[in-house]
Structure formats: structure tokens, C-alpha cells
Amino acid sequence: MATLKKFRPLFDRVLIERIAAETKTKGGIMLPEKSIGKVLEGKVVACGPGKRDEKGNAIPVSVKLGDHVLLPEFGGTKVELEEKEYHLFRDTEILARFE
């Protein structure tokens, strides 16, 4: 966890940990890996300070630590920290935030 605390995204970038896909149905049937689609949800782990407009005013990111978000199917940069896989997205690439 020490490495993750030292990792701080720049500008309007957000570090996200994808949520693991369900491998079992409600009825208890185990699903094969091929039938499980790409996970489009994640949890915000770290945020940058935001970006600046033409006048130099700060524009904060629209999500905060711990938010549950909807991600695009493609995009983002894969980052490995502490043997875990994370994805780095721009704030504008995040599609929605779950309440």
C-alpha cells in the first residue's frame, strides 16, 4: 500500500481499480472465463488535482476517492502497482458515477 500512497496522478487523470467480474450465477453455476464480458465498472483509487482553463483557473476532477464509476470499453492506460492492475483514465473519459 505504501507504493500506492506515493502514486499521484497528474492534472485531470484518475487511477481506477476495475471491479472483479462475477464468476458464479445466482443459481450457483460457475461461468467460464470466455463467457464473462469485460468489466466496465471500477473504484477510484487516486485522483489528480484537476486541470486549468485558459485563464489559469483550476477545474477540479468530477470524482473523488472511493467513487464507483462506469468506464468505457476501450481506453485508459494499464498500470501495475504492488502486483495489482490499475487503469489510468482522464476525468472526461469516465462515463458515469454510481450513487
PDB file of N, CA and C in Angstrom:
ATOM      1  N   MET A   1       0.818  -1.193   0.000  1.00  0.00           N
ATOM      2  CA  MET A   1       0.000   0.000   0.000  1.00  0.00           C
ATOM      3  C   MET A   1       0.860   1.253   0.000  1.00  0.00           C
ATOM      4  N   ALA A   2       2.105   1.144   0.444  1.00  0.00           N
ATOM      5  CA  ALA A   2       2.978   2.306   0.507  1.00  0.00           C
ATOM      6  C   ALA A   2       3.245   2.878  -0.882  1.00  0.00           C
ATOM      7  N   THR A   3       3.433   2.008  -1.897  1.00  0.00           N
ATOM      8  CA  THR A   3       3.672   2.481  -3.251  1.00  0.00           C
ATOM      9  C   THR A   3       2.459   3.212  -3.789  1.00  0.00           C
ATOM     10  N   LEU A   4       1.276   2.705  -3.511  1.00  0.00           N
ATOM     11  CA  LEU A   4       0.055   3.329  -3.999  1.00  0.00           C
ATOM     12  C   LEU A   4      -0.148   4.702  -3.375  1.00  0.00           C
ATOM     13  N   LYS A   5       0.237   4.872  -2.127  1.00  0.00           N
ATOM     14  CA  LYS A   5       0.115   6.178  -1.484  1.00  0.00           C
ATOM     15  C   LYS A   5       1.072   7.185  -2.107  1.00  0.00           C
ATOM     16  N   LYS A   6       2.192   6.731  -2.623  1.00  0.00           N
ATOM     17  CA  LYS A   6       3.157   7.617  -3.257  1.00  0.00           C
ATOM     18  C   LYS A   6       2.770   7.945  -4.693  1.00  0.00           C
ATOM     19  N   PHE A   7       1.870   7.171  -5.277  1.00  0.00           N
ATOM     20  CA  PHE A   7       1.463   7.369  -6.670  1.00  0.00           C
ATOM     21  C   PHE A   7       0.358   8.416  -6.728  1.00  0.00           C
ATOM     22  N   ARG A   8       0.603   9.522  -7.387  1.00  0.00           N
ATOM     23  CA  ARG A   8      -0.383  10.605  -7.504  1.00  0.00           C
ATOM     24  C   ARG A   8      -0.519  10.974  -8.978  1.00  0.00           C
ATOM     25  N   PRO A   9      -1.686  10.730  -9.591  1.00  0.00           N
ATOM     26  CA  PRO A   9      -1.881  11.100 -10.994  1.00  0.00           C
ATOM     27  C   PRO A   9      -1.752  12.619 -11.187  1.00  0.00           C
ATOM     28  N   LEU A  10      -1.329  13.017 -12.359  1.00  0.00           N
ATOM     29  CA  LEU A  10      -1.177  14.436 -12.672  1.00  0.00           C
ATOM     30  C   LEU A  10      -2.420  14.976 -13.378  1.00  0.00           C
ATOM     31  N   PHE A  11      -2.623  16.266 -13.261  1.00  0.00           N
ATOM     32  CA  PHE A  11      -3.688  17.005 -13.933  1.00  0.00           C
ATOM     33  C   PHE A  11      -5.058  16.377 -13.692  1.00  0.00           C
ATOM     34  N   ASP A  12      -5.787  16.040 -14.763  1.00  0.00           N
ATOM     35  CA  ASP A  12      -7.158  15.526 -14.617  1.00  0.00           C
ATOM     36  C   ASP A  12      -7.231  14.010 -14.746  1.00  0.00           C
ATOM     37  N   ARG A  13      -6.144  13.343 -14.440  1.00  0.00           N
ATOM     38  CA  ARG A  13      -6.135  11.879 -14.556  1.00  0.00           C
ATOM     39  C   ARG A  13      -6.607  11.215 -13.259  1.00  0.00           C
ATOM     40  N   VAL A  14      -7.229  10.035 -13.423  1.00  0.00           N
ATOM     41  CA  VAL A  14      -7.816   9.306 -12.295  1.00  0.00           C
ATOM     42  C   VAL A  14      -7.349   7.854 -12.371  1.00  0.00           C
ATOM     43  N   LEU A  15      -6.859   7.317 -11.253  1.00  0.00           N
ATOM     44  CA  LEU A  15      -6.426   5.925 -11.180  1.00  0.00           C
ATOM     45  C   LEU A  15      -7.587   5.077 -10.691  1.00  0.00           C
ATOM     46  N   ILE A  16      -7.919   4.036 -11.459  1.00  0.00           N
ATOM     47  CA  ILE A  16      -9.098   3.224 -11.177  1.00  0.00           C
ATOM     48  C   ILE A  16      -8.734   1.749 -11.093  1.00  0.00           C
ATOM     49  N   GLU A  17      -9.308   1.073 -10.095  1.00  0.00           N
ATOM     50  CA  GLU A  17      -9.171  -0.377  -9.963  1.00  0.00           C
ATOM     51  C   GLU A  17     -10.469  -0.992 -10.472  1.00  0.00           C
ATOM     52  N   ARG A  18     -10.364  -1.793 -11.524  1.00  0.00           N
ATOM     53  CA  ARG A  18     -11.572  -2.430 -12.073  1.00  0.00           C
ATOM     54  C   ARG A  18     -12.143  -3.424 -11.061  1.00  0.00           C
ATOM     55  N   ILE A  19     -13.461  -3.499 -11.008  1.00  0.00           N
ATOM     56  CA  ILE A  19     -14.141  -4.434 -10.113  1.00  0.00           C
ATOM     57  C   ILE A  19     -14.128  -5.815 -10.758  1.00  0.00           C
ATOM     58  N   ALA A  20     -13.837  -6.842  -9.980  1.00  0.00           N
ATOM     59  CA  ALA A  20     -13.746  -8.216 -10.497  1.00  0.00           C
ATOM     60  C   ALA A  20     -15.101  -8.682 -11.020  1.00  0.00           C
ATOM     61  N   ALA A  21     -15.078  -9.396 -12.128  1.00  0.00           N
ATOM     62  CA  ALA A  21     -16.301  -9.913 -12.740  1.00  0.00           C
ATOM     63  C   ALA A  21     -16.861 -11.071 -11.925  1.00  0.00           C
ATOM     64  N   GLU A  22     -18.177 -11.192 -11.943  1.00  0.00           N
ATOM     65  CA  GLU A  22     -18.842 -12.304 -11.252  1.00  0.00           C
ATOM     66  C   GLU A  22     -18.541 -13.598 -12.008  1.00  0.00           C
ATOM     67  N   THR A  23     -18.087 -14.618 -11.309  1.00  0.00           N
ATOM     68  CA  THR A  23     -17.782 -15.903 -11.944  1.00  0.00           C
ATOM     69  C   THR A  23     -18.816 -16.966 -11.609  1.00  0.00           C
ATOM     70  N   LYS A  24     -19.825 -16.567 -10.850  1.00  0.00           N
ATOM     71  CA  LYS A  24     -20.858 -17.513 -10.443  1.00  0.00           C
ATOM     72  C   LYS A  24     -22.218 -16.827 -10.578  1.00  0.00           C
ATOM     73  N   THR A  25     -23.205 -17.561 -11.096  1.00  0.00           N
ATOM     74  CA  THR A  25     -24.550 -17.010 -11.223  1.00  0.00           C
ATOM     75  C   THR A  25     -25.266 -17.088  -9.881  1.00  0.00           C
ATOM     76  N   LYS A  26     -26.442 -16.476  -9.803  1.00  0.00           N
ATOM     77  CA  LYS A  26     -27.224 -16.525  -8.564  1.00  0.00           C
ATOM     78  C   LYS A  26     -27.637 -17.945  -8.224  1.00  0.00           C
ATOM     79  N   GLY A  27     -27.780 -18.772  -9.242  1.00  0.00           N
ATOM     80  CA  GLY A  27     -28.146 -20.169  -9.026  1.00  0.00           C
ATOM     81  C   GLY A  27     -26.972 -21.054  -8.641  1.00  0.00           C
ATOM     82  N   GLY A  28     -25.748 -20.493  -8.634  1.00  0.00           N
ATOM     83  CA  GLY A  28     -24.576 -21.263  -8.215  1.00  0.00           C
ATOM     84  C   GLY A  28     -23.789 -21.880  -9.356  1.00  0.00           C
ATOM     85  N   ILE A  29     -24.122 -21.569 -10.590  1.00  0.00           N
ATOM     86  CA  ILE A  29     -23.415 -22.141 -11.737  1.00  0.00           C
ATOM     87  C   ILE A  29     -22.141 -21.335 -11.986  1.00  0.00           C
ATOM     88  N   MET A  30     -21.015 -22.041 -12.113  1.00  0.00           N
ATOM     89  CA  MET A  30     -19.732 -21.390 -12.386  1.00  0.00           C
ATOM     90  C   MET A  30     -19.662 -21.026 -13.865  1.00  0.00           C
ATOM     91  N   LEU A  31     -19.271 -19.801 -14.174  1.00  0.00           N
ATOM     92  CA  LEU A  31     -19.156 -19.336 -15.551  1.00  0.00           C
ATOM     93  C   LEU A  31     -17.727 -19.477 -16.052  1.00  0.00           C
ATOM     94  N   PRO A  32     -17.553 -19.936 -17.309  1.00  0.00           N
ATOM     95  CA  PRO A  32     -16.193 -19.996 -17.870  1.00  0.00           C
ATOM     96  C   PRO A  32     -15.700 -18.583 -18.180  1.00  0.00           C
ATOM     97  N   GLU A  33     -14.376 -18.405 -18.224  1.00  0.00           N
ATOM     98  CA  GLU A  33     -13.789 -17.085 -18.455  1.00  0.00           C
ATOM     99  C   GLU A  33     -14.218 -16.472 -19.779  1.00  0.00           C
ATOM    100  N   LYS A  34     -14.409 -17.285 -20.808  1.00  0.00           N
ATOM    101  CA  LYS A  34     -14.780 -16.759 -22.126  1.00  0.00           C
ATOM    102  C   LYS A  34     -16.163 -16.133 -22.139  1.00  0.00           C
ATOM    103  N   SER A  35     -17.041 -16.588 -21.280  1.00  0.00           N
ATOM    104  CA  SER A  35     -18.404 -16.057 -21.279  1.00  0.00           C
ATOM    105  C   SER A  35     -18.528 -14.780 -20.451  1.00  0.00           C
ATOM    106  N   ILE A  36     -17.501 -14.471 -19.668  1.00  0.00           N
ATOM    107  CA  ILE A  36     -17.533 -13.263 -18.850  1.00  0.00           C
ATOM    108  C   ILE A  36     -17.051 -12.095 -19.690  1.00  0.00           C
ATOM    109  N   GLY A  37     -17.869 -11.063 -19.807  1.00  0.00           N
ATOM    110  CA  GLY A  37     -17.511  -9.887 -20.588  1.00  0.00           C
ATOM    111  C   GLY A  37     -16.508  -9.007 -19.862  1.00  0.00           C
ATOM    112  N   LYS A  38     -16.042  -7.983 -20.553  1.00  0.00           N
ATOM    113  CA  LYS A  38     -15.096  -7.039 -19.965  1.00  0.00           C
ATOM    114  C   LYS A  38     -15.810  -6.218 -18.895  1.00  0.00           C
ATOM    115  N   VAL A  39     -15.173  -6.048 -17.773  1.00  0.00           N
ATOM    116  CA  VAL A  39     -15.766  -5.309 -16.659  1.00  0.00           C
ATOM    117  C   VAL A  39     -15.695  -3.818 -16.960  1.00  0.00           C
ATOM    118  N   LEU A  40     -16.840  -3.155 -16.916  1.00  0.00           N
ATOM    119  CA  LEU A  40     -16.900  -1.738 -17.237  1.00  0.00           C
ATOM    120  C   LEU A  40     -17.120  -0.875 -16.001  1.00  0.00           C
ATOM    121  N   GLU A  41     -16.916  -1.449 -14.830  1.00  0.00           N
ATOM    122  CA  GLU A  41     -17.090  -0.705 -13.590  1.00  0.00           C
ATOM    123  C   GLU A  41     -15.789  -0.723 -12.811  1.00  0.00           C
ATOM    124  N   GLY A  42     -15.587   0.305 -11.996  1.00  0.00           N
ATOM    125  CA  GLY A  42     -14.374   0.357 -11.200  1.00  0.00           C
ATOM    126  C   GLY A  42     -14.519   1.275 -10.008  1.00  0.00           C
ATOM    127  N   LYS A  43     -13.468   1.282  -9.187  1.00  0.00           N
ATOM    128  CA  LYS A  43     -13.436   2.100  -7.977  1.00  0.00           C
ATOM    129  C   LYS A  43     -12.272   3.079  -8.098  1.00  0.00           C
ATOM    130  N   VAL A  44     -12.509   4.336  -7.786  1.00  0.00           N
ATOM    131  CA  VAL A  44     -11.472   5.364  -7.863  1.00  0.00           C
ATOM    132  C   VAL A  44     -10.501   5.168  -6.699  1.00  0.00           C
ATOM    133  N   VAL A  45      -9.215   5.036  -7.028  1.00  0.00           N
ATOM    134  CA  VAL A  45      -8.176   4.789  -6.032  1.00  0.00           C
ATOM    135  C   VAL A  45      -7.335   6.045  -5.782  1.00  0.00           C
ATOM    136  N   ALA A  46      -7.135   6.868  -6.819  1.00  0.00           N
ATOM    137  CA  ALA A  46      -6.361   8.109  -6.678  1.00  0.00           C
ATOM    138  C   ALA A  46      -6.807   9.096  -7.743  1.00  0.00           C
ATOM    139  N   CYS A  47      -6.742  10.382  -7.422  1.00  0.00           N
ATOM    140  CA  CYS A  47      -7.144  11.450  -8.352  1.00  0.00           C
ATOM    141  C   CYS A  47      -6.062  12.500  -8.439  1.00  0.00           C
ATOM    142  N   GLY A  48      -5.942  13.094  -9.626  1.00  0.00           N
ATOM    143  CA  GLY A  48      -5.058  14.237  -9.787  1.00  0.00           C
ATOM    144  C   GLY A  48      -5.762  15.496  -9.289  1.00  0.00           C
ATOM    145  N   PRO A  49      -5.062  16.616  -9.231  1.00  0.00           N
ATOM    146  CA  PRO A  49      -5.652  17.851  -8.719  1.00  0.00           C
ATOM    147  C   PRO A  49      -6.651  18.496  -9.673  1.00  0.00           C
ATOM    148  N   GLY A  50      -6.652  18.122 -10.939  1.00  0.00           N
ATOM    149  CA  GLY A  50      -7.541  18.730 -11.928  1.00  0.00           C
ATOM    150  C   GLY A  50      -6.715  19.456 -12.975  1.00  0.00           C
ATOM    151  N   LYS A  51      -7.415  20.045 -13.940  1.00  0.00           N
ATOM    152  CA  LYS A  51      -6.698  20.778 -14.986  1.00  0.00           C
ATOM    153  C   LYS A  51      -6.999  22.265 -14.868  1.00  0.00           C
ATOM    154  N   ARG A  52      -6.381  23.054 -15.709  1.00  0.00           N
ATOM    155  CA  ARG A  52      -6.558  24.507 -15.684  1.00  0.00           C
ATOM    156  C   ARG A  52      -7.142  24.973 -17.005  1.00  0.00           C
ATOM    157  N   ASP A  53      -7.986  26.007 -16.945  1.00  0.00           N
ATOM    158  CA  ASP A  53      -8.549  26.577 -18.162  1.00  0.00           C
ATOM    159  C   ASP A  53      -7.581  27.602 -18.752  1.00  0.00           C
ATOM    160  N   GLU A  54      -8.019  28.320 -19.804  1.00  0.00           N
ATOM    161  CA  GLU A  54      -7.154  29.285 -20.488  1.00  0.00           C
ATOM    162  C   GLU A  54      -6.688  30.415 -19.571  1.00  0.00           C
ATOM    163  N   LYS A  55      -7.499  30.772 -18.587  1.00  0.00           N
ATOM    164  CA  LYS A  55      -7.172  31.872 -17.685  1.00  0.00           C
ATOM    165  C   LYS A  55      -6.352  31.418 -16.479  1.00  0.00           C
ATOM    166  N   GLY A  56      -6.118  30.127 -16.360  1.00  0.00           N
ATOM    167  CA  GLY A  56      -5.324  29.609 -15.255  1.00  0.00           C
ATOM    168  C   GLY A  56      -6.141  29.187 -14.044  1.00  0.00           C
ATOM    169  N   ASN A  57      -7.472  29.243 -14.149  1.00  0.00           N
ATOM    170  CA  ASN A  57      -8.332  28.819 -13.040  1.00  0.00           C
ATOM    171  C   ASN A  57      -8.369  27.297 -12.952  1.00  0.00           C
ATOM    172  N   ALA A  58      -8.338  26.770 -11.737  1.00  0.00           N
ATOM    173  CA  ALA A  58      -8.346  25.323 -11.529  1.00  0.00           C
ATOM    174  C   ALA A  58      -9.735  24.751 -11.771  1.00  0.00           C
ATOM    175  N   ILE A  59      -9.787  23.633 -12.501  1.00  0.00           N
ATOM    176  CA  ILE A  59     -11.028  22.892 -12.733  1.00  0.00           C
ATOM    177  C   ILE A  59     -10.836  21.537 -12.047  1.00  0.00           C
ATOM    178  N   PRO A  60     -11.473  21.295 -10.897  1.00  0.00           N
ATOM    179  CA  PRO A  60     -11.259  20.036 -10.167  1.00  0.00           C
ATOM    180  C   PRO A  60     -11.853  18.838 -10.910  1.00  0.00           C
ATOM    181  N   VAL A  61     -11.366  17.647 -10.594  1.00  0.00           N
ATOM    182  CA  VAL A  61     -11.919  16.430 -11.190  1.00  0.00           C
ATOM    183  C   VAL A  61     -13.323  16.195 -10.634  1.00  0.00           C
ATOM    184  N   SER A  62     -14.153  15.494 -11.386  1.00  0.00           N
ATOM    185  CA  SER A  62     -15.558  15.315 -11.004  1.00  0.00           C
ATOM    186  C   SER A  62     -15.806  14.103 -10.115  1.00  0.00           C
ATOM    187  N   VAL A  63     -14.780  13.316  -9.840  1.00  0.00           N
ATOM    188  CA  VAL A  63     -14.924  12.145  -8.965  1.00  0.00           C
ATOM    189  C   VAL A  63     -13.995  12.301  -7.766  1.00  0.00           C
ATOM    190  N   LYS A  64     -14.247  11.502  -6.734  1.00  0.00           N
ATOM    191  CA  LYS A  64     -13.378  11.529  -5.556  1.00  0.00           C
ATOM    192  C   LYS A  64     -13.005  10.100  -5.174  1.00  0.00           C
ATOM    193  N   LEU A  65     -12.078   9.952  -4.239  1.00  0.00           N
ATOM    194  CA  LEU A  65     -11.624   8.635  -3.817  1.00  0.00           C
ATOM    195  C   LEU A  65     -12.799   7.774  -3.343  1.00  0.00           C
ATOM    196  N   GLY A  66     -12.804   6.521  -3.772  1.00  0.00           N
ATOM    197  CA  GLY A  66     -13.836   5.584  -3.345  1.00  0.00           C
ATOM    198  C   GLY A  66     -15.079   5.572  -4.209  1.00  0.00           C
ATOM    199  N   ASP A  67     -15.214   6.507  -5.159  1.00  0.00           N
ATOM    200  CA  ASP A  67     -16.396   6.523  -6.031  1.00  0.00           C
ATOM    201  C   ASP A  67     -16.445   5.272  -6.903  1.00  0.00           C
ATOM    202  N   HIS A  68     -17.654   4.793  -7.153  1.00  0.00           N
ATOM    203  CA  HIS A  68     -17.915   3.648  -8.030  1.00  0.00           C
ATOM    204  C   HIS A  68     -18.305   4.236  -9.378  1.00  0.00           C
ATOM    205  N   VAL A  69     -17.519   3.963 -10.435  1.00  0.00           N
ATOM    206  CA  VAL A  69     -17.712   4.624 -11.725  1.00  0.00           C
ATOM    207  C   VAL A  69     -17.920   3.636 -12.864  1.00  0.00           C
ATOM    208  N   LEU A  70     -18.522   4.137 -13.944  1.00  0.00           N
ATOM    209  CA  LEU A  70     -18.716   3.379 -15.177  1.00  0.00           C
ATOM    210  C   LEU A  70     -17.643   3.809 -16.159  1.00  0.00           C
ATOM    211  N   LEU A  71     -16.960   2.828 -16.760  1.00  0.00           N
ATOM    212  CA  LEU A  71     -15.830   3.100 -17.633  1.00  0.00           C
ATOM    213  C   LEU A  71     -16.145   2.760 -19.079  1.00  0.00           C
ATOM    214  N   PRO A  72     -15.423   3.373 -20.030  1.00  0.00           N
ATOM    215  CA  PRO A  72     -15.604   2.990 -21.429  1.00  0.00           C
ATOM    216  C   PRO A  72     -15.010   1.607 -21.672  1.00  0.00           C
ATOM    217  N   GLU A  73     -15.476   0.952 -22.735  1.00  0.00           N
ATOM    218  CA  GLU A  73     -14.989  -0.395 -23.028  1.00  0.00           C
ATOM    219  C   GLU A  73     -13.514  -0.379 -23.412  1.00  0.00           C
ATOM    220  N   PHE A  74     -13.102   0.641 -24.140  1.00  0.00           N
ATOM    221  CA  PHE A  74     -11.704   0.758 -24.567  1.00  0.00           C
ATOM    222  C   PHE A  74     -11.127   2.058 -24.030  1.00  0.00           C
ATOM    223  N   GLY A  75      -9.825   2.112 -23.901  1.00  0.00           N
ATOM    224  CA  GLY A  75      -9.162   3.329 -23.450  1.00  0.00           C
ATOM    225  C   GLY A  75      -8.491   3.147 -22.116  1.00  0.00           C
ATOM    226  N   GLY A  76      -7.875   4.188 -21.651  1.00  0.00           N
ATOM    227  CA  GLY A  76      -7.154   4.131 -20.388  1.00  0.00           C
ATOM    228  C   GLY A  76      -5.773   3.519 -20.573  1.00  0.00           C
ATOM    229  N   THR A  77      -4.930   3.739 -19.601  1.00  0.00           N
ATOM    230  CA  THR A  77      -3.568   3.206 -19.615  1.00  0.00           C
ATOM    231  C   THR A  77      -3.410   2.217 -18.476  1.00  0.00           C
ATOM    232  N   LYS A  78      -2.961   1.016 -18.804  1.00  0.00           N
ATOM    233  CA  LYS A  78      -2.782  -0.025 -17.788  1.00  0.00           C
ATOM    234  C   LYS A  78      -1.536   0.280 -16.964  1.00  0.00           C
ATOM    235  N   VAL A  79      -1.682   0.216 -15.641  1.00  0.00           N
ATOM    236  CA  VAL A  79      -0.579   0.481 -14.720  1.00  0.00           C
ATOM    237  C   VAL A  79      -0.539  -0.655 -13.695  1.00  0.00           C
ATOM    238  N   GLU A  80       0.651  -1.208 -13.433  1.00  0.00           N
ATOM    239  CA  GLU A  80       0.780  -2.247 -12.415  1.00  0.00           C
ATOM    240  C   GLU A  80       1.532  -1.683 -11.219  1.00  0.00           C
ATOM    241  N   LEU A  81       0.875  -1.709 -10.053  1.00  0.00           N
ATOM    242  CA  LEU A  81       1.462  -1.249  -8.802  1.00  0.00           C
ATOM    243  C   LEU A  81       1.215  -2.317  -7.754  1.00  0.00           C
ATOM    244  N   GLU A  82       2.228  -2.664  -7.007  1.00  0.00           N
ATOM    245  CA  GLU A  82       2.099  -3.654  -5.942  1.00  0.00           C
ATOM    246  C   GLU A  82       1.474  -4.955  -6.447  1.00  0.00           C
ATOM    247  N   GLU A  83       1.855  -5.366  -7.651  1.00  0.00           N
ATOM    248  CA  GLU A  83       1.368  -6.596  -8.273  1.00  0.00           C
ATOM    249  C   GLU A  83      -0.135  -6.601  -8.515  1.00  0.00           C
ATOM    250  N   LYS A  84      -0.754  -5.427  -8.556  1.00  0.00           N
ATOM    251  CA  LYS A  84      -2.173  -5.305  -8.894  1.00  0.00           C
ATOM    252  C   LYS A  84      -2.289  -4.449 -10.135  1.00  0.00           C
ATOM    253  N   GLU A  85      -3.337  -4.703 -10.903  1.00  0.00           N
ATOM    254  CA  GLU A  85      -3.537  -3.974 -12.151  1.00  0.00           C
ATOM    255  C   GLU A  85      -4.535  -2.833 -11.954  1.00  0.00           C
ATOM    256  N   TYR A  86      -4.144  -1.651 -12.373  1.00  0.00           N
ATOM    257  CA  TYR A  86      -4.989  -0.461 -12.308  1.00  0.00           C
ATOM    258  C   TYR A  86      -5.052   0.147 -13.701  1.00  0.00           C
ATOM    259  N   HIS A  87      -5.983   1.081 -13.896  1.00  0.00           N
ATOM    260  CA  HIS A  87      -6.092   1.782 -15.165  1.00  0.00           C
ATOM    261  C   HIS A  87      -6.144   3.278 -14.898  1.00  0.00           C
ATOM    262  N   LEU A  88      -5.458   4.029 -15.731  1.00  0.00           N
ATOM    263  CA  LEU A  88      -5.383   5.471 -15.612  1.00  0.00           C
ATOM    264  C   LEU A  88      -6.234   6.091 -16.710  1.00  0.00           C
ATOM    265  N   PHE A  89      -7.271   6.835 -16.320  1.00  0.00           N
ATOM    266  CA  PHE A  89      -8.179   7.487 -17.259  1.00  0.00           C
ATOM    267  C   PHE A  89      -8.161   8.991 -17.038  1.00  0.00           C
ATOM    268  N   ARG A  90      -8.492   9.751 -18.064  1.00  0.00           N
ATOM    269  CA  ARG A  90      -8.739  11.181 -17.895  1.00  0.00           C
ATOM    270  C   ARG A  90     -10.129  11.329 -17.297  1.00  0.00           C
ATOM    271  N   ASP A  91     -10.337  12.395 -16.564  1.00  0.00           N
ATOM    272  CA  ASP A  91     -11.628  12.645 -15.924  1.00  0.00           C
ATOM    273  C   ASP A  91     -12.760  12.676 -16.958  1.00  0.00           C
ATOM    274  N   THR A  92     -12.503  13.230 -18.131  1.00  0.00           N
ATOM    275  CA  THR A  92     -13.546  13.332 -19.157  1.00  0.00           C
ATOM    276  C   THR A  92     -13.872  12.000 -19.822  1.00  0.00           C
ATOM    277  N   GLU A  93     -13.010  10.981 -19.659  1.00  0.00           N
ATOM    278  CA  GLU A  93     -13.279   9.663 -20.238  1.00  0.00           C
ATOM    279  C   GLU A  93     -14.206   8.820 -19.388  1.00  0.00           C
ATOM    280  N   ILE A  94     -14.356   9.143 -18.106  1.00  0.00           N
ATOM    281  CA  ILE A  94     -15.234   8.390 -17.226  1.00  0.00           C
ATOM    282  C   ILE A  94     -16.672   8.704 -17.601  1.00  0.00           C
ATOM    283  N   LEU A  95     -17.472   7.666 -17.829  1.00  0.00           N
ATOM    284  CA  LEU A  95     -18.815   7.836 -18.373  1.00  0.00           C
ATOM    285  C   LEU A  95     -19.847   8.255 -17.329  1.00  0.00           C
ATOM    286  N   ALA A  96     -19.786   7.679 -16.127  1.00  0.00           N
ATOM    287  CA  ALA A  96     -20.800   7.976 -15.110  1.00  0.00           C
ATOM    288  C   ALA A  96     -20.285   7.591 -13.740  1.00  0.00           C
ATOM    289  N   ARG A  97     -20.981   8.106 -12.717  1.00  0.00           N
ATOM    290  CA  ARG A  97     -20.674   7.770 -11.328  1.00  0.00           C
ATOM    291  C   ARG A  97     -21.930   7.178 -10.705  1.00  0.00           C
ATOM    292  N   PHE A  98     -21.783   6.029 -10.044  1.00  0.00           N
ATOM    293  CA  PHE A  98     -22.927   5.408  -9.367  1.00  0.00           C
ATOM    294  C   PHE A  98     -23.146   6.097  -8.025  1.00  0.00           C
ATOM    295  N   GLU A  99     -24.400   6.288  -7.661  1.00  0.00           N
ATOM    296  CA  GLU A  99     -24.737   6.914  -6.378  1.00  0.00           C
ATOM    297  C   GLU A  99     -24.841   5.862  -5.294  1.00  0.00           C
TER     298      GLU A  99
END
